[in-house]
Amino acid sequence: MQYPIVVKNLSKNYSNKAAVKNINFKINKNEILGLLGPNGCGKTTTIAMMLGLLKPTNGIVLIDGEDIEKKRIQLLHKMNFISPYIELPKKLTVKENLIVYGKLYGVKKVLLRIDYLSEKLRLTEFLDKKTGELSSGQKNRVSLAKALINDPKILFLDEPTASLDPETGDFVRTFIEKLSKEREMSILLASHNMDEVKRLCKNVLMMKDGLLIDQGTPNELIKKHGKINLEEVFLKLNRTSNEF
Amino acid sequence: MSFNRIYGLFLRHFFLIKSSLPRILDLIYWPTIQIILWGFISLFFSTYSNYYNNTLGVILTCAILYDFLFRSSISFNMLFLEEIWSRNFTNLFIAPMRISEIIISLVVTALIRTLIGLVPAILITSPLFGISILNLGIPLFFLFLSLYIFGITLGLFVSSGLLRYGPAFENIAWSSLFLLAPLGCIYYPIEILPDILQTMAKALPLVYIFEEARSILVNQYVDYTNIKNAFVLNIFYLFIGIVLFYYSFKQARKKGSLINIGE
């Protein structure tokens, strides 16, 4: 069986520092894989290499069996990304931004796609508003619409609910859950919200100092480390070698 | 190569410009001010200097040509900086856009930005000072084209720096043309420069472009050798600019500057 995403022996060194050290994992169709770890542990670097934004020092990222380094442009058509650290141009309206990205991704019927996404993501009333005038919850949903404009098979979500109120956070989580099932997407979710990861992810990878230090289902990890929840596991794994 | 993607990136900037009056005014403001300022300086020279019979025409025409170069280069850099300032840079580079599509889109959009700024300035020179740049005739098209290619080339050099080093390179974007202006011999013949600077100046297409403009206006003589020399040098520098842009993208992917360039 071919996995949509295969990461083999992936490493990244910056001059004298190793940011990611020889990591391996696969993501199946219809699977949301959680990527957990403290800030600076190599999550963003890993995602950047998977998106072709960063050239790996060693190793390979296969998307549908093809090397992202060799077929970057073709493979980017199947992928998209959302991160709270990346924004859409604030002076453009929501609709203008979505038209631009629809064109960049070669979407055939952009306006129909925008109508569909705005309805699903409750954006219809903001379409003609400037993106910079929206609340963070509304902006988040616009970013999600941008990330779905090309109906990607593979989605990278970097803290998709960071700084959202509980209601909007829950709306986004439910939306992602449905999306993965209905569209058979492969999703990599990097998050610091352990409840979110437990709810959405079938499997979880734990990173620390560029290494994959553990992996399994949320329940397996909780049981293995003798803790009551994923947050406790996270704290245990990230404190053991440094603080205690 | 996809027309849709090129058009898409053009739309991204077109929407921004059309929705903002200050941006449109900013595009028009500087060229207009430059032309008015230089118009009065030229009037002064025409009264007190007998170097040229047509001082006003020469100075004002060269000012317009130089401003066209300045605007085209700055426009190209501005389009790139807009992506950095709006923290949209990463979104652009995870979209399936080829570098060639990015370059073409920026080249087309920069031309439109430049023309928005310059056309009003050209139009006011005739009623205000009785000068029309169109007096240069058909060679004017080649001079503009040559200047535009050089402006874009400078834009490519600066954008390569921005791509590789991020916003820290921003000031170079603003000052790049001021550094070249003295060597460009915009308002004076190359003979004014010291010997060593003359050698350097001859390696720039600007010298041939402005020499040609003066030759037409003062001697009413078109020397296509100057136009040819400018084009040969332009093609050479443009080639280097494109190679540099590709190389900077490759380096940025290696060093990780595409990830956090807006931060």
Coordinates of C-alpha atoms in Angstrom, one line a residue:
Chain A
M1 CA 0.0 0.0 0.0
Q2 CA 1.3 3.5 -0.9
Y3 CA 1.1 6.1 1.9
P4 CA 0.4 9.6 0.7
I5 CA 3.2 10.9 2.9
V6 CA 6.4 9.0 3.7
V7 CA 9.3 10.7 5.5
K8 CA 12.6 8.7 5.4
N9 CA 15.7 9.5 7.4
L10 CA 15.0 13.2 7.3
S11 CA 17.6 15.6 8.7
K12 CA 18.4 19.3 8.6
N13 CA 21.6 20.9 9.8
Y14 CA 22.1 24.7 10.0
S15 CA 25.9 25.4 9.9
N16 CA 26.8 23.7 13.2
K17 CA 23.4 22.9 14.6
A18 CA 21.2 19.9 13.9
A19 CA 17.6 21.0 13.8
V20 CA 16.1 17.7 12.7
K21 CA 17.8 14.4 13.3
N22 CA 17.0 11.4 11.1
I23 CA 13.3 11.2 11.5
N24 CA 11.0 8.6 9.9
F25 CA 7.2 8.4 9.7
K26 CA 4.3 7.8 7.4
I27 CA 0.8 9.3 7.1
N28 CA -2.1 7.3 5.7
K29 CA -5.1 8.5 3.8
N30 CA -7.9 9.7 6.0
E31 CA -5.4 10.1 8.9
I32 CA -4.6 13.0 11.1
L33 CA -1.1 12.6 12.6
G34 CA -0.2 14.8 15.6
L35 CA 3.2 16.3 15.9
L36 CA 4.0 17.4 19.4
G37 CA 7.0 18.9 21.0
P38 CA 8.3 22.1 22.7
N39 CA 9.0 25.3 20.8
G40 CA 12.2 24.9 18.8
C41 CA 12.2 21.1 18.8
G42 CA 12.1 20.9 15.0
K43 CA 8.3 20.8 14.1
T44 CA 8.3 23.8 11.8
T45 CA 11.6 22.7 10.2
T46 CA 10.0 19.3 9.5
I47 CA 6.9 20.8 8.0
A48 CA 9.0 23.2 5.9
M49 CA 11.0 20.3 4.5
M50 CA 7.7 18.5 3.7
L51 CA 6.4 21.5 1.9
G52 CA 9.6 22.0 -0.1
L53 CA 10.3 25.3 1.5
L54 CA 13.5 24.0 3.0
K55 CA 16.1 21.6 1.5
P56 CA 16.8 18.6 3.7
T57 CA 20.5 17.9 4.6
N58 CA 19.7 14.2 4.3
G59 CA 16.7 12.0 3.8
I60 CA 13.7 12.2 1.6
V61 CA 10.0 13.3 1.7
L62 CA 7.7 11.3 -0.6
I63 CA 4.3 12.7 -1.5
D64 CA 2.2 10.0 -3.3
G65 CA 5.5 8.2 -3.9
E66 CA 7.3 11.2 -5.5
D67 CA 10.2 13.1 -4.1
I68 CA 9.2 16.7 -3.1
E69 CA 12.7 17.8 -4.0
K70 CA 12.4 16.6 -7.6
K71 CA 8.7 17.4 -8.3
R72 CA 8.1 20.4 -6.0
I73 CA 5.7 22.4 -8.2
Q74 CA 3.6 19.4 -9.3
L75 CA 3.3 18.1 -5.7
L76 CA 2.5 21.6 -4.2
H77 CA -0.8 21.4 -6.2
K78 CA -1.9 18.6 -3.9
M79 CA -0.9 20.3 -0.6
N80 CA -1.6 23.3 1.5
F81 CA -0.7 24.8 4.8
I82 CA -2.1 27.0 7.6
S83 CA -0.1 28.6 10.3
P84 CA -0.9 31.5 12.7
Y85 CA 2.6 32.9 11.9
I86 CA 1.7 33.5 8.2
E87 CA -1.0 36.0 7.2
L88 CA -2.9 36.9 4.1
P89 CA -2.5 40.5 2.7
K90 CA -4.5 42.6 5.1
K91 CA -5.6 45.3 2.6
L92 CA -7.2 42.8 0.2
T93 CA -10.8 41.7 0.9
V94 CA -11.4 38.1 1.8
K95 CA -12.8 37.4 -1.6
E96 CA -9.8 39.0 -3.4
N97 CA -7.4 37.0 -1.3
L98 CA -9.2 33.8 -2.1
I99 CA -9.4 34.7 -5.9
V100 CA -5.6 35.3 -5.9
Y101 CA -4.8 32.0 -4.2
G102 CA -7.4 30.2 -6.4
K103 CA -5.5 31.5 -9.4
L104 CA -2.1 30.6 -7.9
Y105 CA -3.3 27.0 -7.4
G106 CA -4.9 26.8 -10.8
V107 CA -8.4 26.3 -9.4
K108 CA -10.8 26.1 -12.4
K109 CA -14.0 27.5 -11.0
V110 CA -12.6 29.8 -8.3
L111 CA -15.8 31.7 -7.6
L112 CA -17.9 28.5 -7.1
R113 CA -15.1 27.2 -4.9
I114 CA -15.1 30.4 -2.8
D115 CA -18.9 30.2 -2.5
Y116 CA -18.7 26.6 -1.3
L117 CA -15.9 27.3 1.2
S118 CA -17.5 30.5 2.5
E119 CA -20.7 28.6 3.2
K120 CA -18.9 25.8 5.0
L121 CA -16.6 28.1 7.0
R122 CA -19.3 30.7 7.8
L123 CA -17.5 33.4 5.8
T124 CA -20.2 34.6 3.4
E125 CA -20.9 37.9 5.3
F126 CA -17.2 38.8 5.4
L127 CA -16.3 38.2 1.8
D128 CA -16.2 41.8 0.9
K129 CA -14.5 42.9 4.1
K130 CA -10.8 43.7 4.2
T131 CA -8.9 40.8 5.7
G132 CA -7.1 43.0 8.2
E133 CA -10.4 44.2 9.7
L134 CA -11.4 40.7 10.8
S135 CA -11.2 39.2 14.3
S136 CA -8.6 36.5 14.9
G137 CA -11.3 33.8 14.7
Q138 CA -12.6 35.1 11.4
K139 CA -9.0 35.5 10.0
N140 CA -8.3 31.9 11.1
R141 CA -11.3 30.7 9.1
V142 CA -10.2 32.7 6.1
S143 CA -6.7 31.1 6.3
L144 CA -8.4 27.8 6.5
A145 CA -10.4 28.6 3.4
K146 CA -7.2 29.6 1.6
A147 CA -5.7 26.3 2.7
L148 CA -8.6 24.4 1.2
I149 CA -9.0 26.5 -2.0
N150 CA -7.2 23.8 -4.0
D151 CA -9.0 20.9 -2.4
P152 CA -5.7 19.5 -1.1
K153 CA -5.1 15.8 -0.5
I154 CA -2.5 16.7 2.1
L155 CA -2.9 19.4 4.7
F156 CA -0.3 20.8 7.1
L157 CA -1.9 22.5 10.1
D158 CA 0.5 24.4 12.4
E159 CA -1.4 25.3 15.6
P160 CA -4.7 25.8 13.7
T161 CA -6.6 26.9 16.8
A162 CA -4.0 29.0 18.6
S163 CA -5.5 32.1 20.1
L164 CA -9.1 31.2 19.3
D165 CA -12.0 31.4 21.7
P166 CA -13.4 28.0 22.7
E167 CA -16.5 28.1 20.4
T168 CA -14.4 29.0 17.3
G169 CA -11.8 26.5 18.3
D170 CA -14.4 23.8 18.6
F171 CA -15.9 24.8 15.2
V172 CA -12.5 24.5 13.5
R173 CA -11.7 21.2 15.2
T174 CA -15.1 19.7 14.1
F175 CA -14.5 21.1 10.6
I176 CA -11.1 19.4 10.4
E177 CA -12.4 16.2 11.7
K178 CA -15.2 16.1 9.1
L179 CA -12.9 17.2 6.4
S180 CA -10.4 14.4 7.0
K181 CA -13.2 11.8 6.8
E182 CA -15.1 13.2 3.9
R183 CA -12.2 14.2 1.6
E184 CA -9.9 11.3 2.7
M185 CA -7.2 13.8 3.5
S186 CA -3.8 13.2 5.1
I187 CA -3.3 15.8 7.7
L188 CA -0.2 16.6 9.8
L189 CA -1.3 18.6 12.9
A190 CA 1.4 20.4 14.9
S191 CA -0.2 21.7 18.1
H192 CA 0.4 22.6 21.8
N193 CA -3.3 21.8 22.6
M194 CA -3.2 18.3 24.0
D195 CA -7.0 17.9 24.1
E196 CA -7.2 18.9 20.5
V197 CA -4.5 16.3 19.6
K198 CA -6.2 13.6 21.6
R199 CA -9.5 14.3 20.0
L200 CA -8.3 14.6 16.3
C201 CA -5.3 12.4 16.0
K202 CA -5.1 8.7 15.5
N203 CA -1.4 8.7 16.0
V204 CA 1.0 11.1 17.7
L205 CA 4.7 11.8 17.2
M206 CA 6.7 13.3 20.1
M207 CA 9.7 15.4 19.1
K208 CA 12.4 16.8 21.2
D209 CA 15.7 18.5 20.2
G210 CA 15.2 17.4 16.6
L211 CA 14.6 13.8 17.4
L212 CA 11.4 11.7 17.4
I213 CA 11.5 10.4 20.9
D214 CA 8.2 8.5 21.0
Q215 CA 5.1 7.7 19.0
G216 CA 1.8 5.9 19.3
T217 CA -1.9 6.5 19.7
P218 CA -2.7 9.0 22.4
N219 CA -4.0 6.2 24.7
E220 CA -1.0 4.0 24.1
L221 CA 1.3 6.9 25.1
I222 CA -0.7 7.7 28.2
K223 CA -0.7 4.1 29.2
K224 CA 3.0 3.5 28.4
H225 CA 4.1 6.5 30.5
G226 CA 1.7 5.8 33.3
K227 CA 0.1 9.2 33.1
I228 CA -3.5 10.4 33.2
N229 CA -3.5 12.5 30.0
L230 CA -1.4 13.5 27.0
E231 CA -0.3 16.8 28.7
E232 CA 1.3 14.8 31.5
V233 CA 3.1 12.6 29.0
F234 CA 4.3 15.7 27.2
L235 CA 5.6 17.2 30.4
K236 CA 7.3 14.0 31.5
L237 CA 9.1 13.5 28.1
N238 CA 10.3 17.1 28.0
R239 CA 11.4 17.4 31.6
T240 CA 13.1 14.0 32.2
S241 CA 16.5 14.7 30.7
N242 CA 16.7 18.5 31.4
E243 CA 15.1 19.6 34.6
F244 CA 14.9 16.4 36.7
Chain B
M1 CA 4.1 28.2 -17.5
S2 CA 0.6 29.1 -16.5
F3 CA -1.1 32.3 -17.5
N4 CA -3.5 31.8 -14.7
R5 CA -0.8 31.9 -12.0
I6 CA 0.9 34.9 -13.6
Y7 CA -2.5 36.6 -13.8
G8 CA -3.2 35.5 -10.2
L9 CA -0.1 37.2 -8.8
F10 CA -0.8 40.3 -10.9
L11 CA -4.3 40.4 -9.4
R12 CA -2.9 40.2 -5.9
H13 CA -1.1 43.5 -6.5
F14 CA -3.8 45.1 -8.7
F15 CA -6.4 44.6 -6.0
L16 CA -4.1 46.2 -3.5
I17 CA -3.4 49.3 -5.6
K18 CA -7.0 49.9 -6.8
S19 CA -8.4 49.8 -3.3
S20 CA -6.0 52.4 -1.9
L21 CA -6.1 56.0 -2.9
P22 CA -3.0 56.8 -0.9
R23 CA -1.1 54.2 -2.8
I24 CA -2.2 55.6 -6.1
L25 CA -1.3 59.1 -5.0
D26 CA 2.0 57.9 -3.7
L27 CA 2.7 56.5 -7.2
I28 CA 1.9 59.8 -8.8
Y29 CA 3.3 62.2 -6.2
W30 CA 7.1 61.6 -6.4
P31 CA 7.4 61.6 -10.2
T32 CA 5.3 64.8 -10.3
I33 CA 7.4 66.5 -7.6
Q34 CA 10.6 65.4 -9.4
I35 CA 9.4 66.8 -12.7
I36 CA 8.3 70.1 -11.2
L37 CA 11.5 70.5 -9.2
W38 CA 13.7 69.7 -12.2
G39 CA 11.6 71.9 -14.4
F40 CA 12.4 74.9 -12.3
I41 CA 16.1 74.0 -12.1
S42 CA 16.1 73.6 -15.9
L43 CA 14.5 77.0 -16.3
F44 CA 17.4 78.4 -14.2
F45 CA 20.0 76.8 -16.4
S46 CA 18.3 77.9 -19.6
T47 CA 18.6 81.5 -18.4
Y48 CA 22.2 81.4 -17.1
S49 CA 24.0 78.8 -19.2
N50 CA 24.9 78.7 -22.8
Y51 CA 26.2 75.1 -22.7
Y52 CA 23.1 73.8 -24.4
N53 CA 20.8 75.7 -26.7
N54 CA 18.0 73.5 -25.4
T55 CA 18.9 73.2 -21.7
L56 CA 15.3 72.9 -20.5
G57 CA 14.4 70.2 -22.9
V58 CA 17.6 68.2 -22.2
I59 CA 17.4 68.3 -18.4
L60 CA 13.7 67.7 -18.2
T61 CA 13.8 64.8 -20.7
C62 CA 16.7 63.2 -18.8
A63 CA 14.8 63.7 -15.6
I64 CA 11.8 61.9 -16.9
L65 CA 13.9 59.1 -18.3
Y66 CA 15.8 58.7 -15.0
D67 CA 12.5 58.7 -13.1
F68 CA 11.2 56.0 -15.3
L69 CA 14.3 53.9 -14.5
F70 CA 13.9 54.7 -10.8
R71 CA 10.2 53.9 -10.7
S72 CA 10.6 50.6 -12.5
S73 CA 13.3 49.4 -10.2
I74 CA 11.5 50.6 -7.0
S75 CA 8.2 49.1 -8.2
F76 CA 9.8 45.7 -8.7
N77 CA 11.3 45.9 -5.2
M78 CA 8.1 47.2 -3.7
L79 CA 6.1 44.3 -5.0
F80 CA 8.6 42.0 -3.3
L81 CA 8.6 44.0 -0.1
E82 CA 4.8 44.1 0.1
E83 CA 4.9 40.3 0.5
I84 CA 7.4 40.5 3.3
W85 CA 5.6 43.3 5.1
S86 CA 2.2 41.6 4.9
R87 CA 3.8 38.3 6.2
N88 CA 2.4 36.6 3.1
F89 CA 5.8 35.5 1.8
T90 CA 5.6 31.8 2.9
N91 CA 2.1 31.5 1.4
L92 CA 3.5 32.6 -1.9
F93 CA 6.3 30.1 -1.9
I94 CA 4.2 27.1 -0.9
A95 CA 1.9 27.8 -3.8
P96 CA 2.8 25.9 -7.0
M97 CA 4.5 28.9 -8.6
R98 CA 7.6 28.6 -10.7
I99 CA 10.4 31.2 -10.2
S100 CA 9.9 32.2 -13.8
E101 CA 6.2 32.9 -13.2
I102 CA 7.1 35.0 -10.2
I103 CA 9.6 37.0 -12.2
I104 CA 7.2 37.6 -15.2
S105 CA 4.4 38.5 -12.9
L106 CA 6.5 41.1 -11.0
V107 CA 7.9 42.5 -14.3
V108 CA 4.4 43.1 -15.7
T109 CA 3.0 44.5 -12.5
A110 CA 6.0 46.7 -12.0
L111 CA 5.5 48.2 -15.5
I112 CA 1.9 49.0 -14.8
R113 CA 2.8 50.6 -11.5
T114 CA 5.6 52.6 -13.2
L115 CA 3.2 53.9 -15.9
I116 CA 0.6 54.9 -13.4
G117 CA 3.2 57.1 -11.8
L118 CA 4.9 58.5 -14.9
V119 CA 2.2 59.2 -17.5
P120 CA 0.7 62.1 -15.5
A121 CA 4.2 63.6 -15.0
I122 CA 4.9 63.4 -18.8
L123 CA 1.5 65.0 -19.5
I124 CA 2.1 68.0 -17.3
T125 CA 5.5 68.8 -18.7
S126 CA 4.0 70.1 -22.0
P127 CA 1.5 72.7 -20.5
L128 CA 3.9 73.7 -17.7
F129 CA 7.2 74.0 -19.5
G130 CA 6.4 73.6 -23.2
I131 CA 8.5 70.4 -23.4
S132 CA 7.4 67.1 -24.8
I133 CA 9.5 64.0 -24.3
L134 CA 7.9 62.7 -27.4
N135 CA 10.3 65.0 -29.3
L136 CA 12.8 62.1 -29.0
G137 CA 10.7 60.3 -31.6
I138 CA 10.9 56.6 -32.3
P139 CA 14.2 56.1 -30.4
L140 CA 12.2 57.0 -27.3
F141 CA 10.6 53.6 -27.3
F142 CA 14.1 51.9 -27.3
L143 CA 15.3 54.2 -24.6
F144 CA 12.3 53.5 -22.4
L145 CA 12.6 49.7 -23.1
S146 CA 16.3 49.8 -22.3
L147 CA 15.7 51.7 -19.1
Y148 CA 12.9 49.4 -18.1
I149 CA 15.1 46.3 -18.6
F150 CA 17.9 47.9 -16.5
G151 CA 15.4 48.9 -13.8
I152 CA 14.0 45.4 -13.6
T153 CA 17.5 44.0 -13.5
L154 CA 18.4 46.2 -10.5
G155 CA 15.1 45.0 -9.0
L156 CA 16.1 41.4 -9.5
F157 CA 19.5 42.1 -7.8
V158 CA 17.8 43.7 -4.8
S159 CA 15.0 41.1 -4.6
S160 CA 17.7 38.4 -4.6
G161 CA 19.2 40.1 -1.6
L162 CA 15.8 40.3 0.1
L163 CA 15.1 36.7 -0.7
R164 CA 18.4 35.6 0.8
Y165 CA 18.8 38.1 3.7
G166 CA 15.2 39.2 4.4
P167 CA 14.0 42.7 5.4
A168 CA 17.5 43.6 6.5
F169 CA 18.2 44.2 2.9
E170 CA 15.4 46.7 2.6
N171 CA 17.5 49.8 2.7
I172 CA 19.6 48.6 -0.2
A173 CA 16.3 48.5 -2.2
W174 CA 15.8 52.2 -1.7
S175 CA 19.4 53.3 -2.2
S176 CA 20.5 51.1 -5.1
L177 CA 19.7 53.6 -7.8
F178 CA 21.1 56.6 -5.9
L179 CA 24.4 54.8 -5.8
L180 CA 24.5 54.3 -9.6
A181 CA 23.2 57.7 -10.5
P182 CA 26.5 59.6 -10.6
L183 CA 28.0 56.9 -12.9
G184 CA 24.9 56.9 -15.1
C185 CA 25.9 60.4 -16.5
I186 CA 22.2 61.4 -16.6
Y187 CA 22.6 65.1 -16.8
Y188 CA 26.2 65.5 -18.1
P189 CA 28.4 63.8 -20.7
I190 CA 30.8 61.0 -19.6
E191 CA 33.8 63.2 -20.1
I192 CA 33.0 65.1 -16.9
L193 CA 33.9 62.0 -14.9
P194 CA 37.5 61.2 -13.8
D195 CA 39.2 58.5 -16.0
I196 CA 38.7 55.6 -13.6
L197 CA 35.0 56.4 -13.2
Q198 CA 34.6 56.7 -16.9
T199 CA 35.8 53.1 -17.3
M200 CA 33.3 52.0 -14.7
A201 CA 30.5 54.1 -16.2
K202 CA 31.1 52.5 -19.7
A203 CA 30.2 49.2 -18.2
L204 CA 26.7 50.5 -17.4
P205 CA 23.9 50.8 -20.1
L206 CA 22.8 54.1 -18.5
V207 CA 25.7 56.1 -20.1
Y208 CA 24.7 55.0 -23.6
I209 CA 21.0 55.6 -23.0
F210 CA 21.4 59.2 -21.7
E211 CA 24.2 60.0 -24.2
E212 CA 21.7 59.0 -26.9
A213 CA 18.9 61.1 -25.5
R214 CA 21.2 64.2 -25.3
S215 CA 22.6 63.4 -28.8
I216 CA 19.0 63.4 -30.3
L217 CA 18.0 66.6 -28.4
V218 CA 21.1 68.6 -28.9
N219 CA 22.4 67.4 -32.3
Q220 CA 19.1 66.0 -33.7
Y221 CA 21.1 62.9 -34.6
V222 CA 20.2 59.3 -33.7
D223 CA 23.2 57.1 -33.0
Y224 CA 21.9 53.5 -33.0
T225 CA 25.4 52.3 -31.8
N226 CA 24.5 53.8 -28.3
I227 CA 21.1 52.0 -28.3
K228 CA 22.8 48.7 -29.4
N229 CA 25.5 49.0 -26.7
A230 CA 22.8 49.7 -24.1
F231 CA 20.9 46.6 -25.2
V232 CA 23.9 44.3 -25.2
L233 CA 24.8 45.4 -21.7
N234 CA 21.2 45.1 -20.5
I235 CA 20.9 41.6 -21.8
F236 CA 24.1 40.7 -20.0
Y237 CA 23.0 42.2 -16.7
L238 CA 19.5 40.8 -17.0
F239 CA 20.9 37.3 -17.4
I240 CA 23.1 37.8 -14.3
G241 CA 20.1 39.1 -12.4
I242 CA 17.9 36.1 -13.3
V243 CA 20.7 33.6 -12.4
L244 CA 21.2 35.5 -9.1
F245 CA 17.5 35.3 -8.3
Y246 CA 17.4 31.6 -8.9
Y247 CA 20.6 31.1 -6.9
S248 CA 19.2 33.2 -4.0
F249 CA 16.0 31.1 -4.0
K250 CA 18.2 27.9 -3.9
Q251 CA 20.2 29.4 -1.0
A252 CA 17.1 30.6 0.8
R253 CA 15.7 27.0 0.7
K254 CA 19.0 25.8 2.1
K255 CA 19.4 28.4 4.8
G256 CA 15.7 28.4 5.8
S257 CA 15.1 32.1 5.1
L258 CA 11.8 31.4 3.3
I259 CA 10.2 30.2 6.5
N260 CA 10.6 33.3 8.7
I261 CA 11.3 36.1 6.3
G262 CA 8.5 38.3 7.5
E263 CA 9.5 38.0 11.1

